[in-house]
Short mmCIF file of C-alpha atoms and ligand atoms in Angstrom, two decimals:
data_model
loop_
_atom_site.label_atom_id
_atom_site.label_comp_id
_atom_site.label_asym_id
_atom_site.label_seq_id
_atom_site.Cartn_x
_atom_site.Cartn_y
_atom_site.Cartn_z
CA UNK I 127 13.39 5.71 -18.80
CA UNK I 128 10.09 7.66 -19.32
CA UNK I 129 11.65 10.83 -20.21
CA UNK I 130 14.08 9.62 -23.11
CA UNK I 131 11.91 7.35 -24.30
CA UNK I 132 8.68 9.95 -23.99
CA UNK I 133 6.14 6.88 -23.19
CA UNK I 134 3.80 9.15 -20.99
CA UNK I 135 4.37 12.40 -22.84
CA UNK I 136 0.84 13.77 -23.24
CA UNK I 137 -0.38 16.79 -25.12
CA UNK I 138 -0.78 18.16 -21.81
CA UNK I 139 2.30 17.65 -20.26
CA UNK I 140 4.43 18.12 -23.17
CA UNK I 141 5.36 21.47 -22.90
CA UNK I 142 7.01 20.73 -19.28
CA UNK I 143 9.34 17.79 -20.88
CA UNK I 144 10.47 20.54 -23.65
CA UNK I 145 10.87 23.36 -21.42
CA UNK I 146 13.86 24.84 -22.16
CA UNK I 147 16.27 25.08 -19.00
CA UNK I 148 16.60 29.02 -17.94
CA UNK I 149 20.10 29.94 -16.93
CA UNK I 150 21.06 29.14 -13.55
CA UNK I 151 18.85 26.40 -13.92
CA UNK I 152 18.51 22.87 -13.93
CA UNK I 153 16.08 19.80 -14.16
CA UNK I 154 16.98 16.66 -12.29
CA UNK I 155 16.06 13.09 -13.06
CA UNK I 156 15.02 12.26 -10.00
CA UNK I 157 12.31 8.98 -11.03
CA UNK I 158 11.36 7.75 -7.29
CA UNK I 159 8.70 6.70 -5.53
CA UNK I 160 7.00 9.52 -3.62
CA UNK I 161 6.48 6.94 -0.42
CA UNK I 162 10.48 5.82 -0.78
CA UNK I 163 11.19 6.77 2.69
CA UNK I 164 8.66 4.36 3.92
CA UNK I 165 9.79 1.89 1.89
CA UNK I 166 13.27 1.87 2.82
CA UNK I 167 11.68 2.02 6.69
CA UNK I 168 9.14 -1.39 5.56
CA UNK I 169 12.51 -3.08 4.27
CA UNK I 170 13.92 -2.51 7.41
CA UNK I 171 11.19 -3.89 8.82
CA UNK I 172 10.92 -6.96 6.95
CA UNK I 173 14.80 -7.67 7.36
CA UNK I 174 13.65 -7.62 11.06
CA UNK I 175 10.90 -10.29 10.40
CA UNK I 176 12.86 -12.30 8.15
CA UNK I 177 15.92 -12.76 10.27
CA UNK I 178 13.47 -14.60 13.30
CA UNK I 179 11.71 -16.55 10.94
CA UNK I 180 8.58 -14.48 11.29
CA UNK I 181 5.37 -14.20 8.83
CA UNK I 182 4.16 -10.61 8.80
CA UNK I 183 0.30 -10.21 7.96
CA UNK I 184 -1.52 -7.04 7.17
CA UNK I 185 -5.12 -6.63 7.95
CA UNK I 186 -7.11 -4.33 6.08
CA UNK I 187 -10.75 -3.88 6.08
CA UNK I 188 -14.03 -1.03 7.15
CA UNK I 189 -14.31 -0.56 10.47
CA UNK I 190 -16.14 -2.97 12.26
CA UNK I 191 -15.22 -5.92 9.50
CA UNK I 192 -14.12 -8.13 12.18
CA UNK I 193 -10.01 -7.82 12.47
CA UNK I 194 -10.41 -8.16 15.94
CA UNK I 195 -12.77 -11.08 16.10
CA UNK I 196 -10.95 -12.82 13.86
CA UNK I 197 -7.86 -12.52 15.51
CA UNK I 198 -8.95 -13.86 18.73
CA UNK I 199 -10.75 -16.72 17.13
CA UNK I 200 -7.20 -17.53 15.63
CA UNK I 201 -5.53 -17.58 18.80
CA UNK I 202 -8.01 -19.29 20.83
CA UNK I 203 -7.55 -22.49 17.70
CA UNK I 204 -3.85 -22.00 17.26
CA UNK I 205 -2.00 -20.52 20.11
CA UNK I 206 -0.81 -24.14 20.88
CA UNK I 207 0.38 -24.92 17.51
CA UNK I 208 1.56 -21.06 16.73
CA UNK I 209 3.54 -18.71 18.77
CA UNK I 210 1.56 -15.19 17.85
CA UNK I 211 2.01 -11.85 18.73
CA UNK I 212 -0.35 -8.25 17.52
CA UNK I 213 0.88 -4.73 16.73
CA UNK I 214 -2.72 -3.13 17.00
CA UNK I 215 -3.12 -0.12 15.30
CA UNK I 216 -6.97 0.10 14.52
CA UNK I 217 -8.31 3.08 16.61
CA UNK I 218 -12.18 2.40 16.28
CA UNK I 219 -11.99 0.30 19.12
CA UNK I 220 -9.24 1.46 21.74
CA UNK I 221 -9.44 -2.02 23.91
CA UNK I 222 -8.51 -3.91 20.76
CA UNK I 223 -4.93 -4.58 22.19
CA UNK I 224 -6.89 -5.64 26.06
CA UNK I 225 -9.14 -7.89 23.81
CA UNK I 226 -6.17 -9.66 22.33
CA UNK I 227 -3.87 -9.88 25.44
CA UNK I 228 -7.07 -11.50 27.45
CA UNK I 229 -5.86 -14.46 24.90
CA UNK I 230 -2.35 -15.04 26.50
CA UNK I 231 -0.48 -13.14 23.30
CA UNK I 232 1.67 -10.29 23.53
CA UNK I 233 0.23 -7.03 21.87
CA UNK I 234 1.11 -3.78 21.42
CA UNK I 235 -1.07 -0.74 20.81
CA UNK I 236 -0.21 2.14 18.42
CA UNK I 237 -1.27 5.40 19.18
CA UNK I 238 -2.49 6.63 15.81
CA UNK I 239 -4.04 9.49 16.85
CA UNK I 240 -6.10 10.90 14.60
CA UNK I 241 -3.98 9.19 11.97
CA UNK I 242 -5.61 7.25 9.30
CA UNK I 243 -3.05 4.48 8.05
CA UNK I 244 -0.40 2.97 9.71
CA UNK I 245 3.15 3.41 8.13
CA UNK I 246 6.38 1.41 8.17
CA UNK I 247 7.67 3.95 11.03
CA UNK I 248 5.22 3.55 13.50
CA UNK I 249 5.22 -0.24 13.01
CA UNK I 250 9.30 -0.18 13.71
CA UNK I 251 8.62 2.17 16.70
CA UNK I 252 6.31 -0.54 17.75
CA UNK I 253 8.14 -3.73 17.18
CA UNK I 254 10.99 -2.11 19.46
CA UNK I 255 8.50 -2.32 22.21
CA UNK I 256 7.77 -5.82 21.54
CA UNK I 257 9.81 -8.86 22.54
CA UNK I 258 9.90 -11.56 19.33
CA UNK I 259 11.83 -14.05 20.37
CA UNK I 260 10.34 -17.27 19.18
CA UNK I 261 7.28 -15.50 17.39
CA UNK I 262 6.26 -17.57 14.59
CA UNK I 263 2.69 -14.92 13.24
CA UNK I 264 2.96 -11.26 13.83
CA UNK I 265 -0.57 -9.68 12.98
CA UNK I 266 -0.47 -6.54 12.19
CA UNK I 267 -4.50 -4.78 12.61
CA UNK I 268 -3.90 -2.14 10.68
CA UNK I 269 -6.55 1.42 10.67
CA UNK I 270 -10.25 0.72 9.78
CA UNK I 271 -10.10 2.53 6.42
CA UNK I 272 -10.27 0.89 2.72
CA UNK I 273 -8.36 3.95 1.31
CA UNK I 274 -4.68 4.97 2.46
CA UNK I 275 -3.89 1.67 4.31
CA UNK I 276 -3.00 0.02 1.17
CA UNK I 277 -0.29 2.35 -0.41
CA UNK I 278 2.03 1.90 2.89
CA UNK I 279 4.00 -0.80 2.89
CA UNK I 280 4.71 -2.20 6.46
CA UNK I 281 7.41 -4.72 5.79
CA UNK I 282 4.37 -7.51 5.90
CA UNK I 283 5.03 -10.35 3.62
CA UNK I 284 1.02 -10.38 2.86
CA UNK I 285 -1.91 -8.25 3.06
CA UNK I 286 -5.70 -10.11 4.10
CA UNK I 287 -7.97 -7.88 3.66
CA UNK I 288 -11.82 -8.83 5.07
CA UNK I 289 -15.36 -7.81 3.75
CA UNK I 290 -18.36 -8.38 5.88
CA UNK I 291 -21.63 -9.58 5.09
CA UNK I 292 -23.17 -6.65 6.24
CA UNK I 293 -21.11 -4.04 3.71
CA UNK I 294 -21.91 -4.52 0.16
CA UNK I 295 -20.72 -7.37 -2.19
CA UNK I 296 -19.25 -4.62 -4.76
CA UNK I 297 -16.61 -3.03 -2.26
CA UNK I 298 -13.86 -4.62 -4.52
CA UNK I 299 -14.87 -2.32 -7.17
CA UNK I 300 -15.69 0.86 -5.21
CA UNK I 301 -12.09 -0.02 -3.65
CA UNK I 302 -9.94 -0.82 -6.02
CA UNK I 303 -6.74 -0.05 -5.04
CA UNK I 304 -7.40 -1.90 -1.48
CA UNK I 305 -8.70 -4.89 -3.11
CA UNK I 306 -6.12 -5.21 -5.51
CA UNK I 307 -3.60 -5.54 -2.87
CA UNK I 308 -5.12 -8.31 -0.93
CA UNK I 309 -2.90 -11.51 -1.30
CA UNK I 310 -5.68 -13.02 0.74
CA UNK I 311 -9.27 -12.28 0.72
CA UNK I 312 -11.79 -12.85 3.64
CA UNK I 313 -15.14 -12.50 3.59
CA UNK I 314 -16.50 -12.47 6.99
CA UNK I 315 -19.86 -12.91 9.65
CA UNK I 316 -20.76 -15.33 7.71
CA UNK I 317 -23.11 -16.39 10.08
CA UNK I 318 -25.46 -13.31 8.59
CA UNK I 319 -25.80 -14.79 5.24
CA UNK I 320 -28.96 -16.49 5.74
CA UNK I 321 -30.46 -12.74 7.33
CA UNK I 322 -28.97 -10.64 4.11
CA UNK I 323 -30.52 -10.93 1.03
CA UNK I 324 -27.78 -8.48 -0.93
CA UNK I 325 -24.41 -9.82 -0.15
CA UNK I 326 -23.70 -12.90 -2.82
CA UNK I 327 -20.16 -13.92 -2.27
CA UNK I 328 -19.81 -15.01 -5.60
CA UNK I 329 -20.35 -11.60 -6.84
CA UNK I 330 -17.75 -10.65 -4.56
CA UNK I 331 -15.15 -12.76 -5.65
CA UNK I 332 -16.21 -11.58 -9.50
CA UNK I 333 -15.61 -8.14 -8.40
CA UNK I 334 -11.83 -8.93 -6.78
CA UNK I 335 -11.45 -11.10 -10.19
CA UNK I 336 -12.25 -8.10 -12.43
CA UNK I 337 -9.39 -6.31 -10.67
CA UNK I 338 -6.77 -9.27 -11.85
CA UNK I 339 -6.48 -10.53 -8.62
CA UNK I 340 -5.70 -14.59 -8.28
CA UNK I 341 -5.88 -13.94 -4.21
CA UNK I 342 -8.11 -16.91 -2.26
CA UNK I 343 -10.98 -15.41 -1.27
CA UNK I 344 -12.25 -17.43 1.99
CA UNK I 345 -15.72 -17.20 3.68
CA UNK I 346 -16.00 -17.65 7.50
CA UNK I 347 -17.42 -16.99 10.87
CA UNK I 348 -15.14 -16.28 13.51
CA UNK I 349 -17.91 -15.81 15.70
CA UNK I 350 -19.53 -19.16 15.04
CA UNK I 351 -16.87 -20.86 14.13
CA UNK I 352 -17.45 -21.78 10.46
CA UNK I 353 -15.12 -22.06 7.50
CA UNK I 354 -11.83 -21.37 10.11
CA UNK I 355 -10.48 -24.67 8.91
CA UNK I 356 -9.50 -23.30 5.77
CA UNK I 357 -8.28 -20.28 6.76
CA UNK I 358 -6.13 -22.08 9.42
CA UNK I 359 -4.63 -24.30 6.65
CA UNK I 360 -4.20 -20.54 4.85
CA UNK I 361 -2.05 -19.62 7.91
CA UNK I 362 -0.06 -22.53 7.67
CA UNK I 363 0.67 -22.68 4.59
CA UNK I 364 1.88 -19.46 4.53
CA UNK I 365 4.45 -19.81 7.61
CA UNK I 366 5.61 -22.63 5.59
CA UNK I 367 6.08 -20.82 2.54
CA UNK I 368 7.88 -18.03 4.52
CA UNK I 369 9.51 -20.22 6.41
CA UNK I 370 11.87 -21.91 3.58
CA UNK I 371 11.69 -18.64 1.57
CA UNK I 372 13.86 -17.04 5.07
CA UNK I 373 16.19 -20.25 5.07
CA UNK I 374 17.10 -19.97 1.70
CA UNK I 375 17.90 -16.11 2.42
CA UNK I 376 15.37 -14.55 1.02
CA UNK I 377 11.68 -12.78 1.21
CA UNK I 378 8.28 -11.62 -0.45
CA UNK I 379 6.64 -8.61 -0.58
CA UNK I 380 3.10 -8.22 -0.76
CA UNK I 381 1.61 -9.82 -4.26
CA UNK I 382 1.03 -6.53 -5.61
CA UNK I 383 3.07 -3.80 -4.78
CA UNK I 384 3.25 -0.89 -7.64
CA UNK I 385 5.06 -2.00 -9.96
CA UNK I 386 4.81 1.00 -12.60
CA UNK I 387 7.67 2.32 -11.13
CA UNK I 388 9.82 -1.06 -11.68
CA UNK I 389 8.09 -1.06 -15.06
CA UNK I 390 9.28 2.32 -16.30
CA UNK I 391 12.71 2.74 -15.09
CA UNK I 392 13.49 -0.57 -16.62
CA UNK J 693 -7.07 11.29 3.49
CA UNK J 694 -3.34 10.45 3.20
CA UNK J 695 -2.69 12.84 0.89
CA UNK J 696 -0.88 15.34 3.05
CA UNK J 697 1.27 11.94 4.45
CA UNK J 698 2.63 11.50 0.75
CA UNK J 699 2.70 15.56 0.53
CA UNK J 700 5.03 15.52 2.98
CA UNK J 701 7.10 12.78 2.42
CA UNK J 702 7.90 14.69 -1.40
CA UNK J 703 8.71 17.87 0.17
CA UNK J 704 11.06 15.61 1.95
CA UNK J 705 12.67 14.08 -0.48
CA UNK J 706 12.97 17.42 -2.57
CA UNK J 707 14.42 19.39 0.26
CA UNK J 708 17.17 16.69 0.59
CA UNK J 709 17.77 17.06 -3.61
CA UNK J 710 18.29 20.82 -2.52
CA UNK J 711 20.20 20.29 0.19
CA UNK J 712 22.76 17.86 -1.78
CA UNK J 713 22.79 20.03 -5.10
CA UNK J 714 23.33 23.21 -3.11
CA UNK J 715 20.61 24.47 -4.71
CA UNK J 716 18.63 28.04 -3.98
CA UNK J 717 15.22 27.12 -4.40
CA UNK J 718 13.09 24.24 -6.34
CA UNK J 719 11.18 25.98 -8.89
CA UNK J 720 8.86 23.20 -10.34
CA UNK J 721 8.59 19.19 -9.96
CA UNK J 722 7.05 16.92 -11.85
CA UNK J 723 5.06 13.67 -10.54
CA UNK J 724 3.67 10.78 -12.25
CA UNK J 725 0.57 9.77 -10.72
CA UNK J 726 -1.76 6.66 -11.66
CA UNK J 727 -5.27 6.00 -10.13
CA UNK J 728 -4.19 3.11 -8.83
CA UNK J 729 -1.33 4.34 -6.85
CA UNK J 730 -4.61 4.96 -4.21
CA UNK J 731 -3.40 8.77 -4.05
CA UNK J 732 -6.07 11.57 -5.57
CA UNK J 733 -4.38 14.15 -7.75
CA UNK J 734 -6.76 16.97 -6.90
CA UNK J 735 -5.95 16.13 -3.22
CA UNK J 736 -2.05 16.46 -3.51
CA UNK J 737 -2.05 19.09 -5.51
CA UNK J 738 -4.39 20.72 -2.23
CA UNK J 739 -1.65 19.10 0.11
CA UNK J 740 1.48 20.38 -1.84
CA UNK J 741 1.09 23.99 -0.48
CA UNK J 742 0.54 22.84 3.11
CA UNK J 743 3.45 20.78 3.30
CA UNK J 744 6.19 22.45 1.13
CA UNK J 745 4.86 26.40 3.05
CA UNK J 746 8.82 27.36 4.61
CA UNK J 747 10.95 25.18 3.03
CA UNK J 748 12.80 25.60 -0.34
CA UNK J 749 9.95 24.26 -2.14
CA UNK J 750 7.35 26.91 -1.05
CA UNK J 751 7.13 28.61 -4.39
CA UNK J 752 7.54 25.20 -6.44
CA UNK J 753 4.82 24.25 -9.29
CA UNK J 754 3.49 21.20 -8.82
CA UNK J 755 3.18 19.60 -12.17
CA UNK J 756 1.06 16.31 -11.98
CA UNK J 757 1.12 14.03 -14.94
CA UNK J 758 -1.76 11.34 -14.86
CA UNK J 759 -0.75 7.95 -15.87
CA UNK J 760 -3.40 6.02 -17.75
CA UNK J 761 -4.61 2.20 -16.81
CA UNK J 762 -3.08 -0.20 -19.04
CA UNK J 763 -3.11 -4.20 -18.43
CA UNK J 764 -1.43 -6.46 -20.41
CA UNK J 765 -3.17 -9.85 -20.90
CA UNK J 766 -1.74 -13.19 -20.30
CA UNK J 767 -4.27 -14.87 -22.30
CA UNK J 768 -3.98 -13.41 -25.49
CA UNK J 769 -1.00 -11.28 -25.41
CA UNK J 770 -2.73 -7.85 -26.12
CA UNK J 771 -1.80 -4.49 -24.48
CA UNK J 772 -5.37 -2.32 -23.82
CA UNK J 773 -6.58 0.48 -21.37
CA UNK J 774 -8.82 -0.09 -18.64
CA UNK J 775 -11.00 0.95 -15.92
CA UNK J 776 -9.07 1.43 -12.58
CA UNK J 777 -12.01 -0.94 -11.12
CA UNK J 778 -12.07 -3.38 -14.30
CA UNK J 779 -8.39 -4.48 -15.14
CA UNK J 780 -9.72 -6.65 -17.85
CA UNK J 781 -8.43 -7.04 -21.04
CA UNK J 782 -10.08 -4.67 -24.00
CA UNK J 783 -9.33 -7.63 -26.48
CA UNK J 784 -9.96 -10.88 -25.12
CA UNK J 785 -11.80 -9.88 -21.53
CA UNK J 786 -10.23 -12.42 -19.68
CA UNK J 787 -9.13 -10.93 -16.18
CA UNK J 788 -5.65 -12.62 -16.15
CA UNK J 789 -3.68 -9.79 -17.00
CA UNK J 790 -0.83 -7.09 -15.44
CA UNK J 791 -1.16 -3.82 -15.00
CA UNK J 792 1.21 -2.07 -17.13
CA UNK J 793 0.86 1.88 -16.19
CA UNK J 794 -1.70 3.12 -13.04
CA UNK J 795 -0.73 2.43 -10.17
CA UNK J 796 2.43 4.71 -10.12
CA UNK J 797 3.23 7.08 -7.54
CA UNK J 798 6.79 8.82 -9.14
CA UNK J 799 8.93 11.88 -8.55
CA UNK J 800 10.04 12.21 -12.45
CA UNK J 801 12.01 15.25 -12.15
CA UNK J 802 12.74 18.43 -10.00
CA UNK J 803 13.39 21.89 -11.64
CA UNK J 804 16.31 23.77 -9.52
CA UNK J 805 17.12 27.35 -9.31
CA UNK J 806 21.21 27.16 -8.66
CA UNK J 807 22.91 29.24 -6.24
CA UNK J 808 26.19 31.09 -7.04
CA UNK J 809 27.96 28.63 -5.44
CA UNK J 810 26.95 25.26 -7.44
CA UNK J 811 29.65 26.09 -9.83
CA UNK J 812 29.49 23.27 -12.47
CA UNK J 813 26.24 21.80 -11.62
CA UNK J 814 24.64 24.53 -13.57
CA UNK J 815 24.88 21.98 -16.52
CA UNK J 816 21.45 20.36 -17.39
CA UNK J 817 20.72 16.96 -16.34
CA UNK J 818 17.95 15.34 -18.23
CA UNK J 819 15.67 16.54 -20.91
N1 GDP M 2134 -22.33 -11.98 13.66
C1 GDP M 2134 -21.00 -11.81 13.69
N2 GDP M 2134 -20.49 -10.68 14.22
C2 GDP M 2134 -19.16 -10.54 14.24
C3 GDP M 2134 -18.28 -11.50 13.69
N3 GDP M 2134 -17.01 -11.06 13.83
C4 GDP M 2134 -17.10 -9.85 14.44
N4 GDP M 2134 -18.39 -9.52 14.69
C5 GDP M 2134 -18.88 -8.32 15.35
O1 GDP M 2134 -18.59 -7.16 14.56
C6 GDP M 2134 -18.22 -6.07 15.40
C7 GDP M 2134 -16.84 -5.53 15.02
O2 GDP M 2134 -15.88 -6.56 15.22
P1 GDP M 2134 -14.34 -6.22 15.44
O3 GDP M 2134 -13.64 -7.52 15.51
O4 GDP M 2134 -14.16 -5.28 16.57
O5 GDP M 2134 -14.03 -5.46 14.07
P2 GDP M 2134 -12.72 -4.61 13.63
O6 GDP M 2134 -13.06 -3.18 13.83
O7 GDP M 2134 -12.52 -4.94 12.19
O8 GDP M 2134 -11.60 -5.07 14.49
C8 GDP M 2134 -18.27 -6.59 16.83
O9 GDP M 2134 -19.53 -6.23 17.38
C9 GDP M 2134 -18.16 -8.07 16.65
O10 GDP M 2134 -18.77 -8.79 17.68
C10 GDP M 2134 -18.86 -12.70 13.14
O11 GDP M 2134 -18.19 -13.62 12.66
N5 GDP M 2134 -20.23 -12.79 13.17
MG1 MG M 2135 -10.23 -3.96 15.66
ZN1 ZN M 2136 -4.34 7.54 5.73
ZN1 ZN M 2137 15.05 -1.63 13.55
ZN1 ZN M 2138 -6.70 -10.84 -23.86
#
């Protein structure tokens, strides 16, 4: 552990590992995540998905990247072949939950409030509203926002996280931490390419490279319907992955979930 | 933006280490914090106040310890630092690597002032 072994002792923070202990006093070893409530809440979660066979997906992008779209492009091609249900939390747009009903799926709506991420609570308080039987693809749209979305787990079993055309090509390396955590990465409207001269795809795919990140990065239109063939084989091959990982008994998190923690209590 | 969120959610989890030690008060805490864990330093250590004003921790020092970003390459094995937004490796520069330190998010430890009535707890843990 970090404190007998004194791996991130600094000059700076040395003095508080040596302190001695005043009477009446004493330091505790506590070595947690901060967000361990939530956690324990997105496990809960999960063991909910898992236990009906169900693939959890995260989306994360700006507001206005095209969750929504994309969504009801999905349903329209694969309601037949998927059962799929939405826990809408992005609060840009309040009809998003009307938009995806007028497909024939169940959705629920979040109240977020003025809240900028989801969290693993408000996702369970949602999914007791929600009937699952025989879901196959819960979507979860999360909040519009490239920052706190991604340190909350949900209990998803992958995060998709979607870039437009019209935002710039280096929002992998202004976001980081968002971008890291994509297990999937879409890159949408691509219908616009021809009208932008500054978005070049392949520089955004260097970008989500330079922050170690294997995820597919997939280009498409949901609007005009181009490149959704590969993202639909994406799908499936995901609900099939899930699928045998919940018969055998067990699950995935998210590709990258912080692992420092893992890393420095082992 | 989340920073009060995760603010909260410490204060939390520090009240309940209170609460089960049958402590008085917490007098400092210490959190590991890496860029990557997506949570700004400056902006918890704003948030801490907020969220711990009332309860045992009110009067608590925050100590944040910043964890530096180190990958470890697949490639050729080496162990380097690097830029939150460019995890490659400082030897090789191929991108295949794994973070090794940034991205966490940890309570290390929690500094307690005892109450009369936590009898042998007053031994120190830790340290
Ligand atoms: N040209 C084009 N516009 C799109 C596409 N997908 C979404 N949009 C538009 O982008 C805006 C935001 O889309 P929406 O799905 O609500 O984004 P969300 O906030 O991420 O859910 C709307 O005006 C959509 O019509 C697309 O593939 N091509
Ligand atoms: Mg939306
Ligand atoms: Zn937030
Ligand atoms: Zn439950
Ligand atoms: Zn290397």
């Amino acid at each position: 552990m970090c404190d007998t072994c004194g791996c991130n002792l600094t000059p700076g923070n040395r003095k508080f590992a040596y302190r001695p202990v005043e009477p009446g006093a004493t330091t505790v070893s506590v070595l947690q995540n901060l967000l361990k409530k939530n956690d324990d809440q997105a496990a809960h979660n999960r063991a909910h998905f898992d236990s009906r066979g169900i693939l959890a997906i995260n989306l994360m992008s700006s507001p206005g990247s095209g969750k929504t779209a994309l969504l009801e492009a999905t349903i329209r091609a694969l309601k037949g072949e998927f059962n799929i249900a939405v826990i809408e939390g992005d609060l840009e747009t309040e009809n998003d939950a009307e938009r995806i009903r007028a497909q024939g799926v169940p959705a629920h709506q979040i109240v977020t409030g003025t809240a900028c991420h989801l969290d693993a609570h408000l996702v369970h308080e949602a999914l007791h509203h929600m009937n699952l039987d025989g879901i196959d693809v819960l979507f979860i749209e999360n909040v519009g926002n490239l920052v706190c979305p991604a340190s909350f787990d949900l209990g998803q079993h992958v995060n998709l996280t979607l870039l437009s055309v019209t935002e710039g090509d280096d929002k992998p390396a202004k976001y980081p931490v968002m971008f890291r955590a994509a297990d999937a990465v879409v890159i949408s409207k691509t219908d616009l390419l021809p009208f932008l001269d500054d978005f070049d795809p392949a520089r955004a795919t260097s970008h989500v490279r330079d922050l170690a990140n294997v995820a597919p990065v997939m280009q498409l239109s949901a609007r005009k319907d181009i490149g959704m063939e590969t993202w639909h084989n994406w799908l499936r091959e995901q609900l099939a992955a899930q699928r045998s990982l919940a018969a055998g008994g067990s699950t995935r998190r998210p590709a990258i979930q912080p692992d420092g923690a893992a890393l420095h209590t082992a | 933006m989340h920073e009060l969120s995760v603010a909260q959610a410490l204060v939390e989890q520090i009240e309940n280490l209170v609460l089960e030690r049958n402590a008085d008060s917490v007098t400092s805490l210490r959190v590991l914090i890496g860029p990557l864990s997506g949570v700004v330093p400056d902006l918890l250590a704003g948030a801490f106040p907020l969220a711990a004003a009332g309860t045992f921790a009110e009067h608590a020092t925050l100590d944040l310890v910043e964890a530096p970003v180190r990958v470890h390459c697949q490639t050729c094995g080496a162990e380097t630092e690097a830029a939150m937004n460019r995890l490659l490796c400082g030897t090789c520069g191929d991108w295949h690597t794994q973070l090794v330190s940034g991205d966490e998010l940890i309570l290390e430890s929690v500094e307690l002032q005892l109450s009369e009535m936590s009898g042998e707890l007053t031994r120190p843990e830790n340290v």
